[in-house]
PDB file of C-alpha atoms and ligand atoms in Angstrom:
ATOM      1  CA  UNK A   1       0.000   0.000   0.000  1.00 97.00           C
ATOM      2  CA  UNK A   2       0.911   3.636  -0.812  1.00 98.00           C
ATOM      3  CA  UNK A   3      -0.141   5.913   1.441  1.00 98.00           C
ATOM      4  CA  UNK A   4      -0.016   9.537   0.039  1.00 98.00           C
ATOM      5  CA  UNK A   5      -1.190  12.777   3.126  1.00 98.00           C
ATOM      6  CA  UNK A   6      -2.585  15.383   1.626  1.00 98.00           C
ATOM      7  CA  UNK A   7      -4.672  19.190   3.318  1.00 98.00           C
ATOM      8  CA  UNK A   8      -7.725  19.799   2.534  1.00 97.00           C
ATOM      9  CA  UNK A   9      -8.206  22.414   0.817  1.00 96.00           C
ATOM     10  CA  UNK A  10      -6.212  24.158  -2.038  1.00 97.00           C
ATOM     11  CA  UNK A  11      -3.139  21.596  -1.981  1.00 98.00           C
ATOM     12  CA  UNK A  12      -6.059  18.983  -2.412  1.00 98.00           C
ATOM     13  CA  UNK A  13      -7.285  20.738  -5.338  1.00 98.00           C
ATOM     14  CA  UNK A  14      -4.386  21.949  -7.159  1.00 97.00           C
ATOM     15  CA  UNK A  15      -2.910  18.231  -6.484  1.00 97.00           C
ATOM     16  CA  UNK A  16      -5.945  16.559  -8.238  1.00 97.00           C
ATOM     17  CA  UNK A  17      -4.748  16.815 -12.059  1.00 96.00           C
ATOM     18  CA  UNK A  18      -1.170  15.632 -10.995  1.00 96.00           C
ATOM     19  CA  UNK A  19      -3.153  12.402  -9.720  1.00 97.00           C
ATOM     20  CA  UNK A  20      -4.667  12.494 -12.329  1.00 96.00           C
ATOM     21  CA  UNK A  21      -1.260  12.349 -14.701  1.00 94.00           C
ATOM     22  CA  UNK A  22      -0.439   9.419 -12.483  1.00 94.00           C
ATOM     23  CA  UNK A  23      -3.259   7.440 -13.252  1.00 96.00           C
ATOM     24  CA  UNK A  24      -4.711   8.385  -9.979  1.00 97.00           C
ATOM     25  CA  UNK A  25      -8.550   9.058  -9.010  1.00 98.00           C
ATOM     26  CA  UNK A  26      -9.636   9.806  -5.628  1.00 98.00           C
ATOM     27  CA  UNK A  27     -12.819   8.627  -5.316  1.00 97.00           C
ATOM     28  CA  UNK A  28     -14.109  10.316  -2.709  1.00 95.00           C
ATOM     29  CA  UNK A  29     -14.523  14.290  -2.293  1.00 96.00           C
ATOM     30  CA  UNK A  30     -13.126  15.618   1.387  1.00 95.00           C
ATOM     31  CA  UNK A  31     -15.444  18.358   1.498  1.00 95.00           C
ATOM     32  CA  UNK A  32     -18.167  16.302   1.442  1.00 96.00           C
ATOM     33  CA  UNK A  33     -17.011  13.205   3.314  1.00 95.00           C
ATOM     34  CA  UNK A  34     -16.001  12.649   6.408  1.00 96.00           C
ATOM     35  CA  UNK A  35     -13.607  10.111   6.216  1.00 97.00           C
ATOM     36  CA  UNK A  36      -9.706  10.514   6.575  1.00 98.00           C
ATOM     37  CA  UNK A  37      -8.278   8.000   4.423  1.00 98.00           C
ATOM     38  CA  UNK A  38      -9.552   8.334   1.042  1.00 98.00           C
ATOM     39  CA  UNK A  39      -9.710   5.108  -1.037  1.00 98.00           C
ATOM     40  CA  UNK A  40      -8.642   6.035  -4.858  1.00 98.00           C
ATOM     41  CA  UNK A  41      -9.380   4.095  -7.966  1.00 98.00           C
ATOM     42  CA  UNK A  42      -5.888   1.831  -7.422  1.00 97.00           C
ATOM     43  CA  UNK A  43      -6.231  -0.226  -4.619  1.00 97.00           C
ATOM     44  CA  UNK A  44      -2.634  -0.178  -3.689  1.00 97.00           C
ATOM     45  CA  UNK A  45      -2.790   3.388  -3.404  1.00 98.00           C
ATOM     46  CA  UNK A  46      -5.019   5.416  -0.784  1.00 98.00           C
ATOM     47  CA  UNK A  47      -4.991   9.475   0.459  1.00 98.00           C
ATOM     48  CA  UNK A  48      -4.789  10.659   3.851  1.00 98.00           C
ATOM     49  CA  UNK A  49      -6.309  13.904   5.313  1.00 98.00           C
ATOM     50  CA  UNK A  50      -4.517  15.382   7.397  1.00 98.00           C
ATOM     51  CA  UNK A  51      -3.594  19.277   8.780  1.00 98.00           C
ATOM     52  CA  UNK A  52      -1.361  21.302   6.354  1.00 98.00           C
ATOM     53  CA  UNK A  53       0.850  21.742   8.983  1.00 97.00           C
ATOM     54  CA  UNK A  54       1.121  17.800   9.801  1.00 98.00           C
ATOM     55  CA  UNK A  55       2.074  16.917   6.297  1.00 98.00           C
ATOM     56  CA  UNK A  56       5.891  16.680   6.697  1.00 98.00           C
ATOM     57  CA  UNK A  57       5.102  15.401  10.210  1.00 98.00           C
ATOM     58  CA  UNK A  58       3.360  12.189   8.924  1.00 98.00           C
ATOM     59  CA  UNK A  59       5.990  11.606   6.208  1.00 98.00           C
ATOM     60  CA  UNK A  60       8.645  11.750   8.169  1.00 98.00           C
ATOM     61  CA  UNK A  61       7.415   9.729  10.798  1.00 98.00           C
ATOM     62  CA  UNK A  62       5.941   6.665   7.752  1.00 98.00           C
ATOM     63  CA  UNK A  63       2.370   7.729   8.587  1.00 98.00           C
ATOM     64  CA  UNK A  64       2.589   8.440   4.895  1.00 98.00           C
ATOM     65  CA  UNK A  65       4.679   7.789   2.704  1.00 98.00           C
ATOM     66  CA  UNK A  66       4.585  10.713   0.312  1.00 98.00           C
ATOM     67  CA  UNK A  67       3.071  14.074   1.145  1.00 98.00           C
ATOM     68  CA  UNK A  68       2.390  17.079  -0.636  1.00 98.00           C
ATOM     69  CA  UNK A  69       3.632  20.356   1.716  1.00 98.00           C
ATOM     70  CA  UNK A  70       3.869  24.224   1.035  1.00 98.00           C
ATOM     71  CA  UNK A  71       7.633  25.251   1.050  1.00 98.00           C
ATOM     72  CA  UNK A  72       6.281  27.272   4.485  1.00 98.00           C
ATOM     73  CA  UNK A  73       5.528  24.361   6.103  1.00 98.00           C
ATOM     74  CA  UNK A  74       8.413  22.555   5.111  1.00 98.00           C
ATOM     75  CA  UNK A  75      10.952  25.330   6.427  1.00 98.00           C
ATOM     76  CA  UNK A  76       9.377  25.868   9.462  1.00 98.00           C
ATOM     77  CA  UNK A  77       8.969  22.160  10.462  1.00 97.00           C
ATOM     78  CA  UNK A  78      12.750  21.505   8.640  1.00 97.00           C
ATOM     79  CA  UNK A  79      13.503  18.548   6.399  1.00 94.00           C
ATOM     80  CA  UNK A  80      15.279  15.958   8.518  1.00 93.00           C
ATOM     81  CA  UNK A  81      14.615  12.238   7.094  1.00 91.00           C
ATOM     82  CA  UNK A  82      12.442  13.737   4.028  1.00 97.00           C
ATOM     83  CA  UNK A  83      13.705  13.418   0.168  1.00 97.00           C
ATOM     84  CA  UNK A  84      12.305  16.343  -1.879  1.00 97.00           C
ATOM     85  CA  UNK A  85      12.108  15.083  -5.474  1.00 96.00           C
ATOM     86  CA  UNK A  86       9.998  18.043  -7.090  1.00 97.00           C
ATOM     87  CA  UNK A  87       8.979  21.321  -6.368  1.00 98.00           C
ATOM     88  CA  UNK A  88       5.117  20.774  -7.915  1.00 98.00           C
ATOM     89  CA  UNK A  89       4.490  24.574  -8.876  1.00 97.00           C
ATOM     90  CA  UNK A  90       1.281  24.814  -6.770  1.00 98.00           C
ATOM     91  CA  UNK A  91      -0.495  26.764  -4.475  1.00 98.00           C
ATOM     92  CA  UNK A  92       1.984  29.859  -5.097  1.00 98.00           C
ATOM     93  CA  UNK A  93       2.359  32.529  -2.791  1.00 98.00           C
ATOM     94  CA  UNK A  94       4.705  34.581  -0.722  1.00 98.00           C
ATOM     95  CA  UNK A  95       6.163  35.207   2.713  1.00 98.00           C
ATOM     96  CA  UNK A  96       5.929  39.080   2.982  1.00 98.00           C
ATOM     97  CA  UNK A  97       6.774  41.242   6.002  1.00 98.00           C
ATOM     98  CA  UNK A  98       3.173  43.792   6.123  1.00 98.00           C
ATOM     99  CA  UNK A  99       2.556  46.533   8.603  1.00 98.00           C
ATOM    100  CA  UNK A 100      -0.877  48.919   8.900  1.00 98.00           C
ATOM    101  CA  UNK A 101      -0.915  51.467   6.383  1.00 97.00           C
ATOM    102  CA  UNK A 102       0.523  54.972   7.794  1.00 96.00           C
ATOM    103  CA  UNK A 103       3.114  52.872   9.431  1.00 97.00           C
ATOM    104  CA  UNK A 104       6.748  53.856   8.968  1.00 97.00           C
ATOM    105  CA  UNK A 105       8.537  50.202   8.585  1.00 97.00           C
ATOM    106  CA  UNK A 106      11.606  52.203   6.907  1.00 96.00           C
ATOM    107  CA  UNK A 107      12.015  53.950   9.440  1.00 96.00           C
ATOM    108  CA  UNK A 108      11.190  51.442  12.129  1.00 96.00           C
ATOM    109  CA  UNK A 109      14.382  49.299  10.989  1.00 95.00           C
ATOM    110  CA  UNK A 110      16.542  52.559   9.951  1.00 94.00           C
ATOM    111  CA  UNK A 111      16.669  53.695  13.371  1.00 93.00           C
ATOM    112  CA  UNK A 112      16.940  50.350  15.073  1.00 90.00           C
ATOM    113  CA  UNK A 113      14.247  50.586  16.803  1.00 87.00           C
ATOM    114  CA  UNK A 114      13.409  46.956  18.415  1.00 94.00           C
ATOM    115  CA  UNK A 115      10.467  45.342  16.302  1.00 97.00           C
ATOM    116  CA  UNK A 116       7.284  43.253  17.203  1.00 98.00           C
ATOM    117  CA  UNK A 117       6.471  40.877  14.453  1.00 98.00           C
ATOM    118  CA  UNK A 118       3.857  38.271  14.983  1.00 98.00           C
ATOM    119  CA  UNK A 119       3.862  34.883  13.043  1.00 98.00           C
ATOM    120  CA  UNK A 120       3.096  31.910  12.517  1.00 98.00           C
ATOM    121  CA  UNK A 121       6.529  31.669  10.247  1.00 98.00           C
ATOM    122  CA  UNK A 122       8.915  32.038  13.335  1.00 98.00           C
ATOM    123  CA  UNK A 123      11.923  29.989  11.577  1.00 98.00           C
ATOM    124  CA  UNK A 124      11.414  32.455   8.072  1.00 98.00           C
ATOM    125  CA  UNK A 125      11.342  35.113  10.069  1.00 98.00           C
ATOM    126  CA  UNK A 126      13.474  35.130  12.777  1.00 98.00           C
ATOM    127  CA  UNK A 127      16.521  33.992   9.933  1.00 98.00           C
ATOM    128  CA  UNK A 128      15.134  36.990   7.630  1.00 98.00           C
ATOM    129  CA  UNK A 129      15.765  39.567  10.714  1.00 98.00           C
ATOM    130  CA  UNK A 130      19.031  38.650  11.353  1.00 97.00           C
ATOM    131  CA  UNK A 131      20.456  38.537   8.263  1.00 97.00           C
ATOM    132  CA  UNK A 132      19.029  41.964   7.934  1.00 95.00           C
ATOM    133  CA  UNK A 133      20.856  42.741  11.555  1.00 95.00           C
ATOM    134  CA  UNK A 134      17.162  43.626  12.377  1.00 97.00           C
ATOM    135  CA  UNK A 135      16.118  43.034  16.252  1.00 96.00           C
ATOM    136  CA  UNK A 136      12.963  41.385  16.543  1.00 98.00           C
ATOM    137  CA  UNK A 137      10.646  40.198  19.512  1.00 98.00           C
ATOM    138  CA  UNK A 138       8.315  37.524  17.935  1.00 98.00           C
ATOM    139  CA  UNK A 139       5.400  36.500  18.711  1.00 98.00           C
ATOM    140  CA  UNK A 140       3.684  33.013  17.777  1.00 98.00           C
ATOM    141  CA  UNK A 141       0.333  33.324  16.272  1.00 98.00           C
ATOM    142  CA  UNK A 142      -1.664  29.972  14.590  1.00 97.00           C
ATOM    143  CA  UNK A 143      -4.102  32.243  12.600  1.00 95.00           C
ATOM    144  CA  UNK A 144      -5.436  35.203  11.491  1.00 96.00           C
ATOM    145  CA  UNK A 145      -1.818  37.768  11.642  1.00 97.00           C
ATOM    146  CA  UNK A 146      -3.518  40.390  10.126  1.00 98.00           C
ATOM    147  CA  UNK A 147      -5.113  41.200  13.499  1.00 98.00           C
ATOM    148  CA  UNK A 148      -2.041  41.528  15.294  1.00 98.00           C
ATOM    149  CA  UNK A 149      -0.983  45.353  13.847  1.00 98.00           C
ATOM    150  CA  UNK A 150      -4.534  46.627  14.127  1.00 97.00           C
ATOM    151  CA  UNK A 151      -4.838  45.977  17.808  1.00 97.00           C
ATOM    152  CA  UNK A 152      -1.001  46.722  18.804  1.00 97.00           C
ATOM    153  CA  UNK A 153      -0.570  43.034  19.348  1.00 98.00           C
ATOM    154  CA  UNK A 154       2.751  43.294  16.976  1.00 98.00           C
ATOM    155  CA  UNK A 155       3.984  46.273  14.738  1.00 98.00           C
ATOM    156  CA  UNK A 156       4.115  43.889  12.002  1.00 98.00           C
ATOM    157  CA  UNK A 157       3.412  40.371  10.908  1.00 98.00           C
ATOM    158  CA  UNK A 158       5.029  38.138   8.398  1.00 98.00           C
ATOM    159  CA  UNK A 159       2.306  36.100   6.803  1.00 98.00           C
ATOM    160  CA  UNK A 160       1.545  34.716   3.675  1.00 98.00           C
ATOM    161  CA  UNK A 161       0.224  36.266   0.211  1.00 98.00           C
ATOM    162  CA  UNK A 162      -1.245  35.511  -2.797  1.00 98.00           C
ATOM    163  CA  UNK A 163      -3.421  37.997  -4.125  1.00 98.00           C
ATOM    164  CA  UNK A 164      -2.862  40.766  -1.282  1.00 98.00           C
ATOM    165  CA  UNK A 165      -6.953  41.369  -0.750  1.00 98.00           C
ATOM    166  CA  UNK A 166      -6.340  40.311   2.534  1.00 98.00           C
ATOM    167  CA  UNK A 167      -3.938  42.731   3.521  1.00 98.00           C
ATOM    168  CA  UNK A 168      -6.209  45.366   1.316  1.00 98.00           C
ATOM    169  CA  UNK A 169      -9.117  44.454   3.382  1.00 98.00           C
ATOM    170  CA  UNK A 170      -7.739  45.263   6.456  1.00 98.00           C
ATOM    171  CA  UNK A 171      -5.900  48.333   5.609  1.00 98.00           C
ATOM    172  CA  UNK A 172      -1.952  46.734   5.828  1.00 98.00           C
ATOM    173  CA  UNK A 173       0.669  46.978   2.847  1.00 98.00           C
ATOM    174  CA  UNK A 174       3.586  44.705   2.030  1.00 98.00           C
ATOM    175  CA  UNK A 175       6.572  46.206   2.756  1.00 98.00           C
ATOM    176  CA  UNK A 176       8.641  43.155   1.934  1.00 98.00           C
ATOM    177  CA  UNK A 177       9.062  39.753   0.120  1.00 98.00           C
ATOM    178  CA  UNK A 178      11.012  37.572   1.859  1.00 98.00           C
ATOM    179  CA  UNK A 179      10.635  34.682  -0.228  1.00 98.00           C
ATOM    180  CA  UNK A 180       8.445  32.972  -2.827  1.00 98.00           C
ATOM    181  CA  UNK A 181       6.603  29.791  -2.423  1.00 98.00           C
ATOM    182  CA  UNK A 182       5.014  26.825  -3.579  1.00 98.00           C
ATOM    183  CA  UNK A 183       4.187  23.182  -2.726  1.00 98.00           C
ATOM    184  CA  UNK A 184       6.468  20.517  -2.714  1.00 98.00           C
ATOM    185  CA  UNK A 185       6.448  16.043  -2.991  1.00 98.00           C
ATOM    186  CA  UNK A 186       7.963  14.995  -0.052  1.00 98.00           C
ATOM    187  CA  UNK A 187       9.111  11.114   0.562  1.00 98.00           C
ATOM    188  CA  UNK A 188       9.967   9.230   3.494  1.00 98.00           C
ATOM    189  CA  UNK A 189      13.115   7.853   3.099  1.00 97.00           C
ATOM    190  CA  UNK A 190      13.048   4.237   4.266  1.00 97.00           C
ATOM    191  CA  UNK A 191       9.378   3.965   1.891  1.00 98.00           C
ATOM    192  CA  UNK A 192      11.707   4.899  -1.320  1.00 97.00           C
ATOM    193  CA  UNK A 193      13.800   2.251  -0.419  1.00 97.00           C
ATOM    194  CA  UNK A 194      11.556  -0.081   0.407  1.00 98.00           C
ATOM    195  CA  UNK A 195       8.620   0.605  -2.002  1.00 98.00           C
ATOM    196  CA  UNK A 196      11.201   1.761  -5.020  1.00 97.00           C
ATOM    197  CA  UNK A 197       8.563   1.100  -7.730  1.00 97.00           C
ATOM    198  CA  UNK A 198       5.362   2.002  -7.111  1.00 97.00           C
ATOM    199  CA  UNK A 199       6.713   5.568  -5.310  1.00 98.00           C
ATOM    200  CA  UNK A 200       8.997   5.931  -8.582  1.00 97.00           C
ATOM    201  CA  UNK A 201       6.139   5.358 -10.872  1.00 97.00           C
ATOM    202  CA  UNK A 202       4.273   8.544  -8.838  1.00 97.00           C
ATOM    203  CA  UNK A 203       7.159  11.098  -8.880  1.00 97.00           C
ATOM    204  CA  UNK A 204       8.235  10.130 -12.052  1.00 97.00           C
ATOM    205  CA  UNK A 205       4.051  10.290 -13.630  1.00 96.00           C
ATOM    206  CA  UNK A 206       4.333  13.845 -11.728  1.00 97.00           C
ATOM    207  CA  UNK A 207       7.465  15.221 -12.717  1.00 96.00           C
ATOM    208  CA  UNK A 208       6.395  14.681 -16.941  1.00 94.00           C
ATOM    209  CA  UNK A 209       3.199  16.086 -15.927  1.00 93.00           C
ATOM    210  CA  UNK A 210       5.136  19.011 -14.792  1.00 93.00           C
ATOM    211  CA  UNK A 211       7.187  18.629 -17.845  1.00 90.00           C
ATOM    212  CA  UNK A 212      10.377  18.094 -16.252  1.00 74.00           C
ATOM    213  CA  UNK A 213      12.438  15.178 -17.453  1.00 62.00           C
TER     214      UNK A 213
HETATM  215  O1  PRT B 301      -6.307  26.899   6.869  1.00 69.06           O
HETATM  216  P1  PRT B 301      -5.830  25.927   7.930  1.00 69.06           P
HETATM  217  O2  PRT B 301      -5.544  26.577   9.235  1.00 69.06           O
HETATM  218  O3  PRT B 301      -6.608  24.651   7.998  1.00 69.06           O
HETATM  219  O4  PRT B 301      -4.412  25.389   7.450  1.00 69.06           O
HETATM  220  P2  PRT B 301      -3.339  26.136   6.605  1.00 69.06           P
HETATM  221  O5  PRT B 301      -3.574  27.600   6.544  1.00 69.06           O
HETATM  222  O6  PRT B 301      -2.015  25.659   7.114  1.00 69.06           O
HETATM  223  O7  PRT B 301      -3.607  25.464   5.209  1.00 69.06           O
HETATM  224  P3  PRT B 301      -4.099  26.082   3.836  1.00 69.06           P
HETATM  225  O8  PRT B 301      -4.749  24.965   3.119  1.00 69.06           O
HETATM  226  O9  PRT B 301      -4.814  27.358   4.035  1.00 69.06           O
HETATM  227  O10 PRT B 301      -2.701  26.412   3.139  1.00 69.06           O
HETATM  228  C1  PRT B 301      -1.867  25.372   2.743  1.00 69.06           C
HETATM  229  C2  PRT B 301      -0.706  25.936   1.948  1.00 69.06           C
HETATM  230  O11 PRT B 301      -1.180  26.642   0.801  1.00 69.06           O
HETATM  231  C3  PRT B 301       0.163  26.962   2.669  1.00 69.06           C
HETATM  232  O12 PRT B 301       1.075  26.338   3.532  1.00 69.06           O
HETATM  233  C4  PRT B 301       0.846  27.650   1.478  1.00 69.06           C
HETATM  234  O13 PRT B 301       1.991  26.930   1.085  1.00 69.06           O
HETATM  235  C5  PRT B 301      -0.214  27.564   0.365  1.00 69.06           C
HETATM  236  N1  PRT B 301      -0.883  28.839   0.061  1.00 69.06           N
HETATM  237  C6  PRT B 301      -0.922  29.421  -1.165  1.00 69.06           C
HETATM  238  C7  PRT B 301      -1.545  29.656   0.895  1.00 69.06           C
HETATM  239  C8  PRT B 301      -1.973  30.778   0.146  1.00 69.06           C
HETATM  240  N2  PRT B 301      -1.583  30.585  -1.134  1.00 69.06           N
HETATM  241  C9  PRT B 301      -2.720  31.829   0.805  1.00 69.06           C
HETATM  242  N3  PRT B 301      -3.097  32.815   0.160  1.00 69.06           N
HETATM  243  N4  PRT B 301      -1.848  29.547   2.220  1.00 69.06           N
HETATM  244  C10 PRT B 301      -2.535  30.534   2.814  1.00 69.06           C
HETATM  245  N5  PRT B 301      -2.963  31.666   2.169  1.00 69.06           N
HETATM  246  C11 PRT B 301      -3.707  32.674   2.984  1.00 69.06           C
HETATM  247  C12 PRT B 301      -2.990  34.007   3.175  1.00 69.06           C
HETATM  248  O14 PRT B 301      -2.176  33.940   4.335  1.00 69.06           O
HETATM  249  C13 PRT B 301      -4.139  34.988   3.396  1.00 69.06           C
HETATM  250  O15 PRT B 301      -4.467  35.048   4.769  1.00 69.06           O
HETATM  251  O16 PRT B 301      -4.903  32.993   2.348  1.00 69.06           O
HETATM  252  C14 PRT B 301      -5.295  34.309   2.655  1.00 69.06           C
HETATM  253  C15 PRT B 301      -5.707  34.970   1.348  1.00 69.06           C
HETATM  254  O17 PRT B 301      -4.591  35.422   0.611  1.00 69.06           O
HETATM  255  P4  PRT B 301      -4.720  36.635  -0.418  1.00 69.06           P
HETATM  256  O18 PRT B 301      -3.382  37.345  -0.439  1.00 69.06           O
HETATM  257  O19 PRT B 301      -5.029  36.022  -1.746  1.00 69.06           O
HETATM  258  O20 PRT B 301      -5.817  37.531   0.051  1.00 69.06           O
HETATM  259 MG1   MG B 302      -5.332  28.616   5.815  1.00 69.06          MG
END
């Protein structure tokens, strides 16, 4: 059995044509069901629901034995025991550093003044700050950053974007891109080994529909 972990969400959605490339059909639909394990139309291989955050958790562990994980995720939770075969080109975004509009971030980090960023990215961040020889006190937040500026929890937040409505909405502006990102396959090491061929067949069926050799 191949046991593939997979959010709900839009990594399920944008992962559904690569299946697809692979011969793979899940045949349920997660917003719909309530099961966690997903049965697909190859009986040797099955999907697992889990948190976006858990992905690389469950791979590295051999709850799964593939997972599909934004580069986020992957950073903050680090890489130890996973294989990273392709970088799958979904569910772009950013990491940006934002603040509330009327806020002077230039400033902020000209004079040295000591910032509050909240995040739920505290590995991106905390690297970005020093190597920018910015002090930071951070603060851990599991959702919904875009609070923190507009109620003096933090003077800024590093959070993800994609279309930037979100910060829009609630009147905060990018002030800067720390790095770009996008989901990645990752494999648990002993399952390559020991299940060489059928996990081959996937990442290889993923990597031509990605067109890369
Ligand atoms: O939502 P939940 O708490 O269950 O889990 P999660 O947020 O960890 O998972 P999910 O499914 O929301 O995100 C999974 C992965 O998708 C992330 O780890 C990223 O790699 C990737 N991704 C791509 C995004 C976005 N785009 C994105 N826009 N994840 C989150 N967002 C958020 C963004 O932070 C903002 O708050 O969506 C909101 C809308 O963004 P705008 O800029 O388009 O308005
Ligand atoms: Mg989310």
């Amino acid at each position: 059995m191949i046991t593939l972990a997979l959010s709900k969400g839009r990594i399920f959605d944008e992962t559904l044509p690569l299946l697809k490339a692979a011969g793979i059909e899940v045949l349920d639909d997660p917003e719909k069901t309530r099961k966690l394990i997903l049965a697909t139309n190859q009986p040797e291989v099955r999907v697992v629901l889990v948190r976006a955050t858990d992905v690389p958790t469950y791979v590295q562990y051999g709850g799964a034995d593939l997972g599909i994980t934004g580069l986020d995720t992957l950073i903050e939770h680090g890489s130890d025991g996973l294989y990273q075969p392709l970088d799958l080109q979904i569910a772009k975004c950013r990491v940006s550093v934002a603040v509330r509009e009327g806020y002077d971030y230039a400033a902020a980090v000209r004079q040295g003044a000591r910032l509050r960023v909240a995040t739920k990215y505290v590995a991106i961040a905390r690297e970005f700050f020093a190597a920018k020889g910015v002090h930071v006190d951070l603060i851990k937040l599991y959702g919904s950053m875009e609070l923190a500026p507009l109620t003096g929890l933090a003077d800024a937040i590093v959070d993800l974007v994609s279309t930037g409505n979100t910060l829009k909405a609630n009147h905060l502006v990018e002030v800067e891109r720390i790095m770009d990102i996008s989901s990645r396959l990752v494999v648990n090491q002993a399952a390559l080994k020991l299940k060489r061929e059928p996990i081959r067949r996937i990442i290889d069926a993923f990597g031509q529909a990605l067109g890369q050799p």
